[in-house]
Short mmCIF file of C-alpha atoms in Angstrom, two decimals:
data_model
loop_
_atom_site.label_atom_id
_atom_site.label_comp_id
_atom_site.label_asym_id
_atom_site.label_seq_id
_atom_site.Cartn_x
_atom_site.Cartn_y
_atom_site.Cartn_z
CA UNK B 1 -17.00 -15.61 2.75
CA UNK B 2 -19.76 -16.79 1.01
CA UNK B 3 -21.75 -20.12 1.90
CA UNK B 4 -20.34 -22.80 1.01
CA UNK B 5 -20.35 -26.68 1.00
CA UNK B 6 -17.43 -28.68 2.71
CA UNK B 7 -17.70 -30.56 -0.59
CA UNK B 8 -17.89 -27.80 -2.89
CA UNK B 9 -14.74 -25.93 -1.64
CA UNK B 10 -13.09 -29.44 -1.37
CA UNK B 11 -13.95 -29.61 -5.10
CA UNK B 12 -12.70 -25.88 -5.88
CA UNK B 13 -9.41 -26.68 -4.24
CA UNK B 14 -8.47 -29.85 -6.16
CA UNK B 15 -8.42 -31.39 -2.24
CA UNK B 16 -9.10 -34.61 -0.42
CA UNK B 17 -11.63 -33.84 2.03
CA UNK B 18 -11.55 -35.56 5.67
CA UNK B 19 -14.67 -35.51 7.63
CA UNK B 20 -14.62 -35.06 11.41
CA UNK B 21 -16.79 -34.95 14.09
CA UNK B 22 -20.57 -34.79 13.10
CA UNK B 23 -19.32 -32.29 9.98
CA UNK B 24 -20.54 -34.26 6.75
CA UNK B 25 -19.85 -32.99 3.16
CA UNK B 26 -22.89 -30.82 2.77
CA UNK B 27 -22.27 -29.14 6.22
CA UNK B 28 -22.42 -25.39 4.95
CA UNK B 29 -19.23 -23.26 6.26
CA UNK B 30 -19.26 -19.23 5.49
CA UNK B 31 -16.74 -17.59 8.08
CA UNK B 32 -13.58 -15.83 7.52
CA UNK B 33 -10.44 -17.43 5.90
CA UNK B 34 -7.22 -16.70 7.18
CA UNK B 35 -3.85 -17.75 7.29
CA UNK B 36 -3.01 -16.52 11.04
CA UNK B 37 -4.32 -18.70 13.63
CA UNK B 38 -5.21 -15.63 15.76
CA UNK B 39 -7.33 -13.91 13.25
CA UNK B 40 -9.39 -17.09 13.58
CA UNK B 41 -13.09 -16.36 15.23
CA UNK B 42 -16.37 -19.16 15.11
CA UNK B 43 -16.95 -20.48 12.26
CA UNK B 44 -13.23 -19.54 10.16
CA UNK B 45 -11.47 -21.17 7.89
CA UNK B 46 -7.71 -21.50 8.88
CA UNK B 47 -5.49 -22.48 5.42
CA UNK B 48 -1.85 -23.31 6.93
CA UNK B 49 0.46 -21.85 5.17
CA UNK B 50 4.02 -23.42 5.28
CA UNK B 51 6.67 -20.12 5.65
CA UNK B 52 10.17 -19.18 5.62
CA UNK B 53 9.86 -18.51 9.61
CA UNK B 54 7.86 -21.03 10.58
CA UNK B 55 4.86 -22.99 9.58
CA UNK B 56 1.29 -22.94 9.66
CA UNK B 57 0.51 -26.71 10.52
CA UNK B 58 1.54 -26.13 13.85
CA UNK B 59 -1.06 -24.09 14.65
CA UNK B 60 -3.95 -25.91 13.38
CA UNK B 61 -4.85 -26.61 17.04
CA UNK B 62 -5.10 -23.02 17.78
CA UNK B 63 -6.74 -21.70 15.05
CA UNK B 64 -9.20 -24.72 16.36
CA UNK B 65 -9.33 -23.13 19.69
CA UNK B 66 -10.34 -20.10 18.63
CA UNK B 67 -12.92 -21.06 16.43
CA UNK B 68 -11.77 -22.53 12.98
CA UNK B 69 -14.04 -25.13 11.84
CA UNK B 70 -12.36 -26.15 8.86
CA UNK B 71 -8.30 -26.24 7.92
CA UNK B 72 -6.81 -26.14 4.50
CA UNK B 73 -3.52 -28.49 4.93
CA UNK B 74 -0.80 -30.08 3.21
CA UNK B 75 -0.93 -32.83 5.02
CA UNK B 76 -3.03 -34.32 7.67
CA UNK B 77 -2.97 -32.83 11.08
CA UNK B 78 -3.79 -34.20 14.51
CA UNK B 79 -6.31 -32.24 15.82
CA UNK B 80 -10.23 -32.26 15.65
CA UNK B 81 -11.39 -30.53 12.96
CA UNK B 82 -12.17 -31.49 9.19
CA UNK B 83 -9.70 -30.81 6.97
CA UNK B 84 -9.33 -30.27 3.13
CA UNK B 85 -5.83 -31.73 2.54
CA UNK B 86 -4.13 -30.15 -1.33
CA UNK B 87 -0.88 -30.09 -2.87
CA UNK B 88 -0.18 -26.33 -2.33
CA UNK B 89 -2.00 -23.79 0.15
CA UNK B 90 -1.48 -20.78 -1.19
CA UNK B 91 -2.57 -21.78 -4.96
CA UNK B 92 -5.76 -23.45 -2.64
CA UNK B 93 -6.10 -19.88 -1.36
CA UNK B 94 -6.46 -18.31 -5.18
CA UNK B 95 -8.06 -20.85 -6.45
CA UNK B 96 -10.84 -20.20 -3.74
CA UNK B 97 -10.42 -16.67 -3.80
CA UNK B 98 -11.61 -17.27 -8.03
CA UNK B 99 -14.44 -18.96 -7.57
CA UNK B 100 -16.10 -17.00 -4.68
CA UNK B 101 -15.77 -13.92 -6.71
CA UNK B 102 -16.72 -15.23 -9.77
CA UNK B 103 -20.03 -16.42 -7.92
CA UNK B 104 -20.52 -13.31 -6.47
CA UNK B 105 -20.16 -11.45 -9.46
CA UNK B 106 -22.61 -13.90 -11.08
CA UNK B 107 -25.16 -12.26 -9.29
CA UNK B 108 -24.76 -9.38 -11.18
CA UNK B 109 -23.69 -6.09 -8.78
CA UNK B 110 -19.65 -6.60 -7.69
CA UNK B 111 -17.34 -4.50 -9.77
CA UNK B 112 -14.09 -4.53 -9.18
CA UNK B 113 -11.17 -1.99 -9.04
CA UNK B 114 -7.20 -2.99 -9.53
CA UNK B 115 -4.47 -0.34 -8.16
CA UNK B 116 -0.78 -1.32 -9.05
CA UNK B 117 1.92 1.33 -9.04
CA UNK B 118 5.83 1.55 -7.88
CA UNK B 119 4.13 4.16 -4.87
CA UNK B 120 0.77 5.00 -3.82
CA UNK B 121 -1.28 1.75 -3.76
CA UNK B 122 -2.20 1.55 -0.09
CA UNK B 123 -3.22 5.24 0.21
CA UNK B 124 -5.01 5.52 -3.13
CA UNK B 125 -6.79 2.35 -2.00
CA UNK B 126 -7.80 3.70 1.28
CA UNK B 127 -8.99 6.99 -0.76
CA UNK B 128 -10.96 4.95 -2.87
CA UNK B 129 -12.68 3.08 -0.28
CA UNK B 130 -13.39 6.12 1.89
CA UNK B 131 -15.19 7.38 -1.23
CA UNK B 132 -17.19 4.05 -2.48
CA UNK B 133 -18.19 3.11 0.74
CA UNK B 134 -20.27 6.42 1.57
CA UNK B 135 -22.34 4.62 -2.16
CA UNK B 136 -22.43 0.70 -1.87
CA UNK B 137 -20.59 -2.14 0.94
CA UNK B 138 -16.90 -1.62 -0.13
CA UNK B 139 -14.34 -4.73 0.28
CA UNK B 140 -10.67 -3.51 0.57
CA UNK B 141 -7.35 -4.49 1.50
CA UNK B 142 -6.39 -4.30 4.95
CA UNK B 143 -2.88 -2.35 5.63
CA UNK B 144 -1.39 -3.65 2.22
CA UNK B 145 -2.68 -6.66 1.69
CA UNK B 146 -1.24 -7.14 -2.13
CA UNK B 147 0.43 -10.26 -2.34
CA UNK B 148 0.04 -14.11 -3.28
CA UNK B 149 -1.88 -14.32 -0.04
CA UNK B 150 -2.83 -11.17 1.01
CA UNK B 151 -4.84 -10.35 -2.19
CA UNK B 152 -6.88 -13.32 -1.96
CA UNK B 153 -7.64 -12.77 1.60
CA UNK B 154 -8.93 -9.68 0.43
CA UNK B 155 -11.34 -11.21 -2.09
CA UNK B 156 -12.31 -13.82 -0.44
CA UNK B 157 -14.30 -11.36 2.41
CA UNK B 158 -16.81 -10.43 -0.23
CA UNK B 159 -20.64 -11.66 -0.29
CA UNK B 160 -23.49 -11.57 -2.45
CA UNK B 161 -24.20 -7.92 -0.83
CA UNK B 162 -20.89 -6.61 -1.55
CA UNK B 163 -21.38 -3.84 -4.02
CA UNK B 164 -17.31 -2.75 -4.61
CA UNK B 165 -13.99 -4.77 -4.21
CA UNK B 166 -11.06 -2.86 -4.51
CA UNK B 167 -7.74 -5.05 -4.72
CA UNK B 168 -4.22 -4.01 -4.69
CA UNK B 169 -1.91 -5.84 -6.39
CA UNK B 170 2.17 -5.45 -5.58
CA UNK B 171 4.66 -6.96 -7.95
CA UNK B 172 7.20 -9.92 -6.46
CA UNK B 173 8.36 -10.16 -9.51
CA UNK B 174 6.92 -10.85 -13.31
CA UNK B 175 4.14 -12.44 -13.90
CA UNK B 176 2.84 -12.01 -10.35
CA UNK B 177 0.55 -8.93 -11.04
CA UNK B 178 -0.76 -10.90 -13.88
CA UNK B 179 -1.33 -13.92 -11.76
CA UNK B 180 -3.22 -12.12 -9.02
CA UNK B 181 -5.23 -9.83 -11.28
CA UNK B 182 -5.99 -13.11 -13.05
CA UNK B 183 -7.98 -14.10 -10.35
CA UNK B 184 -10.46 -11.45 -10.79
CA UNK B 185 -10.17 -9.61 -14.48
CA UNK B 186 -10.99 -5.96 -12.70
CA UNK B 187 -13.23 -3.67 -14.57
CA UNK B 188 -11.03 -0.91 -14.16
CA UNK B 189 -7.72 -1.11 -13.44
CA UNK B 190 -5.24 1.54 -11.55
CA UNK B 191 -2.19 2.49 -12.45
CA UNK B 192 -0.13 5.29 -10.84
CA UNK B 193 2.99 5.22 -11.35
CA UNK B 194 6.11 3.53 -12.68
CA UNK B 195 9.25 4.16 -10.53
CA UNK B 196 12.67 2.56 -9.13
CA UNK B 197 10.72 0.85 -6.53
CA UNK B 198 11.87 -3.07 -6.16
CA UNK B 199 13.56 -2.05 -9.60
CA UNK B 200 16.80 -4.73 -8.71
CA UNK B 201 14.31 -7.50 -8.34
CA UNK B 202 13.19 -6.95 -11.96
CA UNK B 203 16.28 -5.44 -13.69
CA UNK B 204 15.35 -2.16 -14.32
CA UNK B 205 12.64 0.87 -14.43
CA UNK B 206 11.57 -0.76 -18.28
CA UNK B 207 10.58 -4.11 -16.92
CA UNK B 208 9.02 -2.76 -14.04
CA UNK B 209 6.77 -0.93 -16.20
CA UNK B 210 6.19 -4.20 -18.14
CA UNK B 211 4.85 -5.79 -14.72
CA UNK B 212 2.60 -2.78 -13.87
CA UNK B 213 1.33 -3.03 -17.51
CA UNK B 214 0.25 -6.34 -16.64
CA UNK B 215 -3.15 -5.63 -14.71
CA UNK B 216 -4.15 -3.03 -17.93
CA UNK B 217 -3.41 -6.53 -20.16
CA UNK B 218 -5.74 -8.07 -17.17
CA UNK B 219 -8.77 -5.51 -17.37
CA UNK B 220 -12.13 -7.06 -18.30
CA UNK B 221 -13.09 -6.50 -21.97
CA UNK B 222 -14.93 -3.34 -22.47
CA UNK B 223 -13.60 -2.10 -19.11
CA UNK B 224 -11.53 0.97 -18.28
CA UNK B 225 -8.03 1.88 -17.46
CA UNK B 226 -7.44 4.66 -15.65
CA UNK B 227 -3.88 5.84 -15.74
CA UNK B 228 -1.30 8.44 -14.89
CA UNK B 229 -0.39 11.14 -17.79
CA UNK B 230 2.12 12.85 -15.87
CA UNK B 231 4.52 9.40 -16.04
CA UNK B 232 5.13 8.89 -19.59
CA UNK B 233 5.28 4.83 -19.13
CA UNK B 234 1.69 4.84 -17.39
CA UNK B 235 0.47 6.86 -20.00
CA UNK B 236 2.00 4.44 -22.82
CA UNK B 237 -0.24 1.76 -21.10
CA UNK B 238 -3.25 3.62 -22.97
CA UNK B 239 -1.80 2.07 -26.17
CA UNK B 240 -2.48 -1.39 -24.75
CA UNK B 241 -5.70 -0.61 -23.10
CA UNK B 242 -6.81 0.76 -26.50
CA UNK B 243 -6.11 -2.49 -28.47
CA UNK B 244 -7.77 -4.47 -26.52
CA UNK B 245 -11.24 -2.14 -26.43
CA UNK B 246 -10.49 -0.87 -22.77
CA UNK B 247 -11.56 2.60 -22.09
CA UNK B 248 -9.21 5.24 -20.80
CA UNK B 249 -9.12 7.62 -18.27
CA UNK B 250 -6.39 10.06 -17.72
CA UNK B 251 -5.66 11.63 -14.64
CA UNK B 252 -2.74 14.32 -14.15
CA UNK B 253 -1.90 17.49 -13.45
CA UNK B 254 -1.69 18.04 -17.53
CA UNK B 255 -3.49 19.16 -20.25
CA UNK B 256 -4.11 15.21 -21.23
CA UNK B 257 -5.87 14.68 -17.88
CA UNK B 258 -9.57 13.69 -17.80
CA UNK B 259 -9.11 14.53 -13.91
CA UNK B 260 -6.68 17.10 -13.04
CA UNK B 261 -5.13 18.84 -10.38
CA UNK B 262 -4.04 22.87 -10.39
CA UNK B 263 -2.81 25.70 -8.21
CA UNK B 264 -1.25 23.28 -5.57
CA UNK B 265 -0.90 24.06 -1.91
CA UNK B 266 1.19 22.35 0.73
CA UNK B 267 1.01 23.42 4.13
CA UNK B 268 1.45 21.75 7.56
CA UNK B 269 -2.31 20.77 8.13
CA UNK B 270 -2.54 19.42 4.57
CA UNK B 271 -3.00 20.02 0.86
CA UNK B 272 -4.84 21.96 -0.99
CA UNK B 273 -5.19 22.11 -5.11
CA UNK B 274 -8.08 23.25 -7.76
CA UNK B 275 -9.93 19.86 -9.78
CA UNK B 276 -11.56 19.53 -13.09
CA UNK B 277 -13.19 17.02 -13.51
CA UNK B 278 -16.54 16.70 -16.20
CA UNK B 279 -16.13 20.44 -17.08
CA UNK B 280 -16.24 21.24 -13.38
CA UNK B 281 -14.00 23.02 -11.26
CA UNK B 282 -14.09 22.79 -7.68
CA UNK B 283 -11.30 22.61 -4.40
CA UNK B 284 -9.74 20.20 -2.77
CA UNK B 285 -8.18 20.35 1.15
CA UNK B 286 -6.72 16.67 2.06
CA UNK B 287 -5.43 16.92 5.90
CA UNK B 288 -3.15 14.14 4.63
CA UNK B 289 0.53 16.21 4.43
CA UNK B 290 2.33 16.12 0.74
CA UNK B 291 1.59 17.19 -2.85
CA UNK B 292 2.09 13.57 -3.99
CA UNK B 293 -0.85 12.60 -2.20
CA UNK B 294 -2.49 14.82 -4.94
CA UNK B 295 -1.93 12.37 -8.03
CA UNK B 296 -3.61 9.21 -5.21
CA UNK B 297 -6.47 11.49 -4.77
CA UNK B 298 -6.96 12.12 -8.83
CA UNK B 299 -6.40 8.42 -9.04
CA UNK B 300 -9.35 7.47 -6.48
CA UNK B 301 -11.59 10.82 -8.19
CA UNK B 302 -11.07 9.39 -11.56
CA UNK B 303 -11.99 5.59 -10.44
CA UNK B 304 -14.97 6.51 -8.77
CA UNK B 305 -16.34 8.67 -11.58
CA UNK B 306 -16.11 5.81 -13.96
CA UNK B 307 -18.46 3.67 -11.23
CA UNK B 308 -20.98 6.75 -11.28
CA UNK B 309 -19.60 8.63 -8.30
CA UNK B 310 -19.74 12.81 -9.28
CA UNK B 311 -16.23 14.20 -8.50
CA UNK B 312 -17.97 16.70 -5.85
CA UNK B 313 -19.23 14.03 -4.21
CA UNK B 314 -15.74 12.14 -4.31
CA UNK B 315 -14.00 15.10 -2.68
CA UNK B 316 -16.51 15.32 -0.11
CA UNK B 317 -15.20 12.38 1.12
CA UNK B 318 -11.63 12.67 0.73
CA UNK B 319 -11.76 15.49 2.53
CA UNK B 320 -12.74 13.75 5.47
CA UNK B 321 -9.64 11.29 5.57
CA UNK B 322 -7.16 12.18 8.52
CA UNK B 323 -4.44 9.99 7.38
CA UNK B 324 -3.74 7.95 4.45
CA UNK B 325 -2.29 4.54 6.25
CA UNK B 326 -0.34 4.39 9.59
CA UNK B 327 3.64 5.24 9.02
CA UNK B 328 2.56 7.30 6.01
CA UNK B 329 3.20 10.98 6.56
CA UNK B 330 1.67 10.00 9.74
CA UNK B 331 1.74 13.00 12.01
CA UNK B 332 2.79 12.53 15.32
CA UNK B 333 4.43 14.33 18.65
CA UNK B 334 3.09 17.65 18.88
CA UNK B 335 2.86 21.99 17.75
CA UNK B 336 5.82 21.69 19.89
CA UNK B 337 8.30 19.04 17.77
CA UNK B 338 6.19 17.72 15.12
CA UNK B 339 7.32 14.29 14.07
CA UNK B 340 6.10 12.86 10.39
CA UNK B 341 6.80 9.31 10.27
CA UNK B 342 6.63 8.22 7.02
CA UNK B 343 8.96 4.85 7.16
CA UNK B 344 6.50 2.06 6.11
CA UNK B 345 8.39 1.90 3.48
CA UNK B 346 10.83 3.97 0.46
CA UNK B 347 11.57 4.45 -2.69
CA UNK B 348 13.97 7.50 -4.34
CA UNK B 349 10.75 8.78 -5.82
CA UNK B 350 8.53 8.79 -2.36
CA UNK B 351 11.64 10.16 -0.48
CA UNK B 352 12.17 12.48 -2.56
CA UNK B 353 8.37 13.67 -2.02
CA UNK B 354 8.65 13.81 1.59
CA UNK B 355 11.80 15.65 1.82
CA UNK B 356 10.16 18.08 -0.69
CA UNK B 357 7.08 17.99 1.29
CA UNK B 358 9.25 18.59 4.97
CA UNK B 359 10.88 21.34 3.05
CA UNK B 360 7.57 23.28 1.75
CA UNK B 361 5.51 22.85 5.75
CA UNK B 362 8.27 24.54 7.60
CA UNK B 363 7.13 28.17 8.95
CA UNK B 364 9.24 30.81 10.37
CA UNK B 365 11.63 30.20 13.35
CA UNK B 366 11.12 26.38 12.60
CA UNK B 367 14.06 24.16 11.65
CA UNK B 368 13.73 20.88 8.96
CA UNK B 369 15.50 17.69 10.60
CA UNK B 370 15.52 14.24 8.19
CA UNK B 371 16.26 11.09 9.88
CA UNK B 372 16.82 8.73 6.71
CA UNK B 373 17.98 5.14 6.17
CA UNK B 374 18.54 2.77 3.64
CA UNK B 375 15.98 2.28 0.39
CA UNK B 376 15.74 -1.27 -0.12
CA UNK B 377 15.50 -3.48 -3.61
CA UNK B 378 17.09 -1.12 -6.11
CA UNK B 379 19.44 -3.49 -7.45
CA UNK B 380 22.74 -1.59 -9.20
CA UNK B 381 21.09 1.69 -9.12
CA UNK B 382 21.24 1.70 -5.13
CA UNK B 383 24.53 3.29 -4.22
CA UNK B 384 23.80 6.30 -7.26
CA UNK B 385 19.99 6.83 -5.85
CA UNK B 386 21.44 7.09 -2.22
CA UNK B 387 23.46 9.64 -3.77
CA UNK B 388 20.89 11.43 -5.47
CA UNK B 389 18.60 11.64 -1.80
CA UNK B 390 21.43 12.76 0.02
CA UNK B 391 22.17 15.73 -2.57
CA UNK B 392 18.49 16.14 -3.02
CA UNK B 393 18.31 16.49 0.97
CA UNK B 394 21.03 19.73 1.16
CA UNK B 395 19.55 21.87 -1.66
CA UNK B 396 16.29 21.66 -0.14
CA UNK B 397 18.15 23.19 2.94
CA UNK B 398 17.55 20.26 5.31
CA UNK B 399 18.80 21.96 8.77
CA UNK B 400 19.65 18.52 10.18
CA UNK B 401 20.47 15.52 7.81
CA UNK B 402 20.59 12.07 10.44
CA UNK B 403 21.47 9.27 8.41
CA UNK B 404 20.82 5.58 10.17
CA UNK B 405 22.39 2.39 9.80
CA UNK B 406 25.13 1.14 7.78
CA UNK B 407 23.36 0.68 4.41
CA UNK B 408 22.70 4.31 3.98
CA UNK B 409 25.89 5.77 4.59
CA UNK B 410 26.56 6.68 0.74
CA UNK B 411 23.28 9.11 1.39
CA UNK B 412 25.37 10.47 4.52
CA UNK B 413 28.68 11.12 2.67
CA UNK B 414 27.03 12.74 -0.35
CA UNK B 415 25.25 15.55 1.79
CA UNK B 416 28.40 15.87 3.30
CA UNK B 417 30.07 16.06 -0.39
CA UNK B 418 27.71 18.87 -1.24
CA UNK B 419 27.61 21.02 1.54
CA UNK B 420 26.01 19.68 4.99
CA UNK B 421 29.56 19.42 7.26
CA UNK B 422 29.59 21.21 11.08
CA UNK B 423 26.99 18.80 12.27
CA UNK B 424 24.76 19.69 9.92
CA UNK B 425 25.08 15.89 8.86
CA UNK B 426 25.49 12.43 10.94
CA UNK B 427 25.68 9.32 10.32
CA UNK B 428 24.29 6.90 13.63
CA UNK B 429 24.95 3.52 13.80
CA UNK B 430 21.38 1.88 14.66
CA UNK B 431 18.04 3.40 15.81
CA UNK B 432 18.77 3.51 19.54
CA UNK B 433 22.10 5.81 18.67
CA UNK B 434 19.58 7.76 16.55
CA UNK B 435 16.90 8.03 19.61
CA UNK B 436 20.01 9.04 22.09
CA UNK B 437 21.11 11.46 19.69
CA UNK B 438 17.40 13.01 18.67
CA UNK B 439 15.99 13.28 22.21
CA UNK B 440 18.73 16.02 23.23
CA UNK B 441 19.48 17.27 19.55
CA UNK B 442 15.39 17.91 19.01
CA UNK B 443 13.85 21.43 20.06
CA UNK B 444 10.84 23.41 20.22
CA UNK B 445 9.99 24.52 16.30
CA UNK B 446 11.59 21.11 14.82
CA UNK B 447 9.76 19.45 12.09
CA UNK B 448 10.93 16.14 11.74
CA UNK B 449 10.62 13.60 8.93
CA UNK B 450 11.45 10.22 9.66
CA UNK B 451 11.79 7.33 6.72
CA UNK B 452 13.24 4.57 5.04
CA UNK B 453 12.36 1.51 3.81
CA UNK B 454 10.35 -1.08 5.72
CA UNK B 455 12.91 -3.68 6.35
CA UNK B 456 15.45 -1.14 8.09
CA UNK B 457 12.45 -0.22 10.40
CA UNK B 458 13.20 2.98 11.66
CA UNK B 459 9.37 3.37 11.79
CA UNK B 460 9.82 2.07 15.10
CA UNK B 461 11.78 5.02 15.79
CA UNK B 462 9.86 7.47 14.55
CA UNK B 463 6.30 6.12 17.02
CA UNK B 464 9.42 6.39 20.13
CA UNK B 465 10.20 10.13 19.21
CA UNK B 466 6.56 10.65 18.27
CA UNK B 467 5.83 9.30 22.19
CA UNK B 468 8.76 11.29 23.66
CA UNK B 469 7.65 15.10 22.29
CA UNK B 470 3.66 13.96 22.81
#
């Protein structure tokens, strides 16, 4: 973080400051801020954050141990450190995360990039980075840091030498990406995609679009959108981007494009496609496995162009990334039984691009296996998009369809309804059944895809099989 007073961030959070030890108020702190006590090195700020599971006052002492100078509390707390006491710590955490940006942006170099979208955030932000970084210091999101607190933990690690900040902004709900977007006003904003993703939490795919359209309402004056014109409620953003003097860039694998992808390849050591970009035309080989990765890429090419990077140059750098996030088509095992673990998290749009993807890298003599569970958050559409996967799965001819847990057992019954009987199918309790049943089913030439949503966890799974066939 950037220097700071203990009065001046006392003032910024609306808080009661109380002095210990020989700290006064113009004792200058500029270390990390965090909200996990063992994240906490010399000189951090610790901000304890009351949770569902537990809560962060109780470990005000260790974050003290391990360095913390200051604490951001909601009440006072016996141990010996100076504390900023406020009414709430998370809206102390944005309204800190505001003002450091808007001082280092002051200075006249920070620009700032928003990515939203139903799929795609984490690994178009990692793109991004990747590329920006090889140009100017980059600030980015750790994992998927894109929530109430995980955004402004993100902001608040620039300085006045930060050139980029990428941010990437999930929706809990309305309002939120406008709240956390807010905190910022990005010069270009992101947006990739509008699917059924968390759609029950927001009553349908329409208002889900109206929260993604949020961060294009959020966009700095006279910055730029750059947007999706292969999904026909990203590219409807352009309308509100255009009324409010924001710039657009398309980015596609159509004719609208600015930045678009042709001649697509998908292979088991990656993917492979044709860009034009600025009246250029020039390849593209990610090692990261799946043509949806494609569309992130054109995303991250389009968004650097706008801050001056050349698309060649872009690629260049893309083409060096191995993997887009851990438990993202994350290859793992070996030639021998090839695991992709790609259970972070799902949605019926990003599984049906990894069963598409397990379906288009299988060579001869080799057999497809899915191990699926249940997509999370999809409200009254959940038992019909089940269905849809587990059709989807059979005429892709899936060799082995193994269906986990309870929630997912309409996905099980419908492959079974079109086609997959004799085994071909199962249905497995829990992921230790699945493990039993995988580490005698699995042989030599099996390319296995592994996901589900991030709550059933069967990403745990898919590191145990990766570890077994190592």
């Amino acid at each position: 973080m950037i220097a700071l007073s203990l009065a001046e961030i006392a003032e910024i959070l609306h808080g009661e400051l109380r002095l210990s030890g020989t700290d006064a108020p113009e004792t200058i702190i500029d270390g990390d801020v965090d909200t996990d006590s063992r994240a906490m090195q010399t000189g951090s700020i610790f901000v304890a954050k009351p949770g569902e599971a537990t809560d962060g006052h109780r470990f005000v002492g260790a974050a003290v141990d391990a360095g913390a100078v200051l604490a951001v509390v909601e009440h006072p707390v016996d141990a010996e450190v100076s504390q900023i006491v406020v009414a709430d710590a998370v809206t102390a955490l944005a309204d800190l995360a505001r003002e450091v940006v808007a001082r280092v942006r002051g200075e006249g170099e920070l620009q700032i990039v928003g990515i939203t979208g139903s799929n795609g955030k984490t690994t178009t932000k990692n793109f991004l980075a990747r590329i920006l970084e090889s140009v100017g210091e980059t600030i980015a999101p750790i994992k998927s840091y894109n929530n109430e607190v995980g955004a402004p933990l993100t902001m608040l690690r620039v300085t006045s030498s930060t050139r980029f900040l990428v941010c990437e902004f999930g929706a809990a709900g309305p309002g939120s990406i406008a709240h956390l977007a807010g905190l910022v006003t990005p010069d270009i904003s992101v947006v990739l995609m509008v699917g059924l993703a968390h759609a029950g939490g927001f009553g349908g795919i329409e208002a889900t679009a109206m929260a993604k359209a949020e961060l294009v309402h959020a966009t700095k004056s006279g910055g730029t959108a750059v947007l999706n014109t292969d999904d026909p409620r990203v590219w409807a953003m352009r309308e509100i981007a255009q009324s409010r003097g924001i710039r657009v860039v398309g980015f596609g694998q159509g004719a609208a494009a600015d930045v678009r992808a042709e001649s697509l390849e998908v292979s088991a050591s990656g993917t492979s496609c044709e860009i034009e970009a600025g009246g250029e035309r020039m390849p593209l080989r990610l090692q990261v496995l799946g043509a949806h990765h494609i569309s992130n890429a054109l995303a991250a090419i389009a968004a650097a162009g706008v801050l001056g990077v050349p698309a060649a140059g872009a690629i260049t750098q893309l083409e060096t990334v191995q993997l887009a996030e851990r438990w993202r088509m994350q290859p793992m095992g070996s030639d021998r039984v090839r695991i992709i673990n790609d259970a972070y998290n799902a949605s019926p749009d990003s599984m049906a691009a990894a069963l598409r993807t397990l379906a288009q890298i299988v060579g001869p003599g080799e057999r497809t296996v899915a191990v699926l569970g249940a997509m999370s958050e999809l409200g009254e559409s959940a038992g019909e998009e089940h269905d849809r996967i587990g059709l989807l799965a059979v005429r892709l001819n899936i060799q082995r369809i193994v269906v986990v847990g309870p929630e997912a057992r309409r996905l099980f019954l419908a492959a079974v309804g079109e086609g997959s009987w004799d085994s071909e199918a199962v249905h497995l309790a829990d992921q230790d059944a699945a493990f039993e049943y995988l580490k005698d089913e699995l042989r030599d030439g099996d390319r296995v895809l592994v996901k589900s949503s991030n709550s059933v966890g069967l990403r745990h799974l898919g590191d145990r099989l990766g570890e077994l066939f190592s």
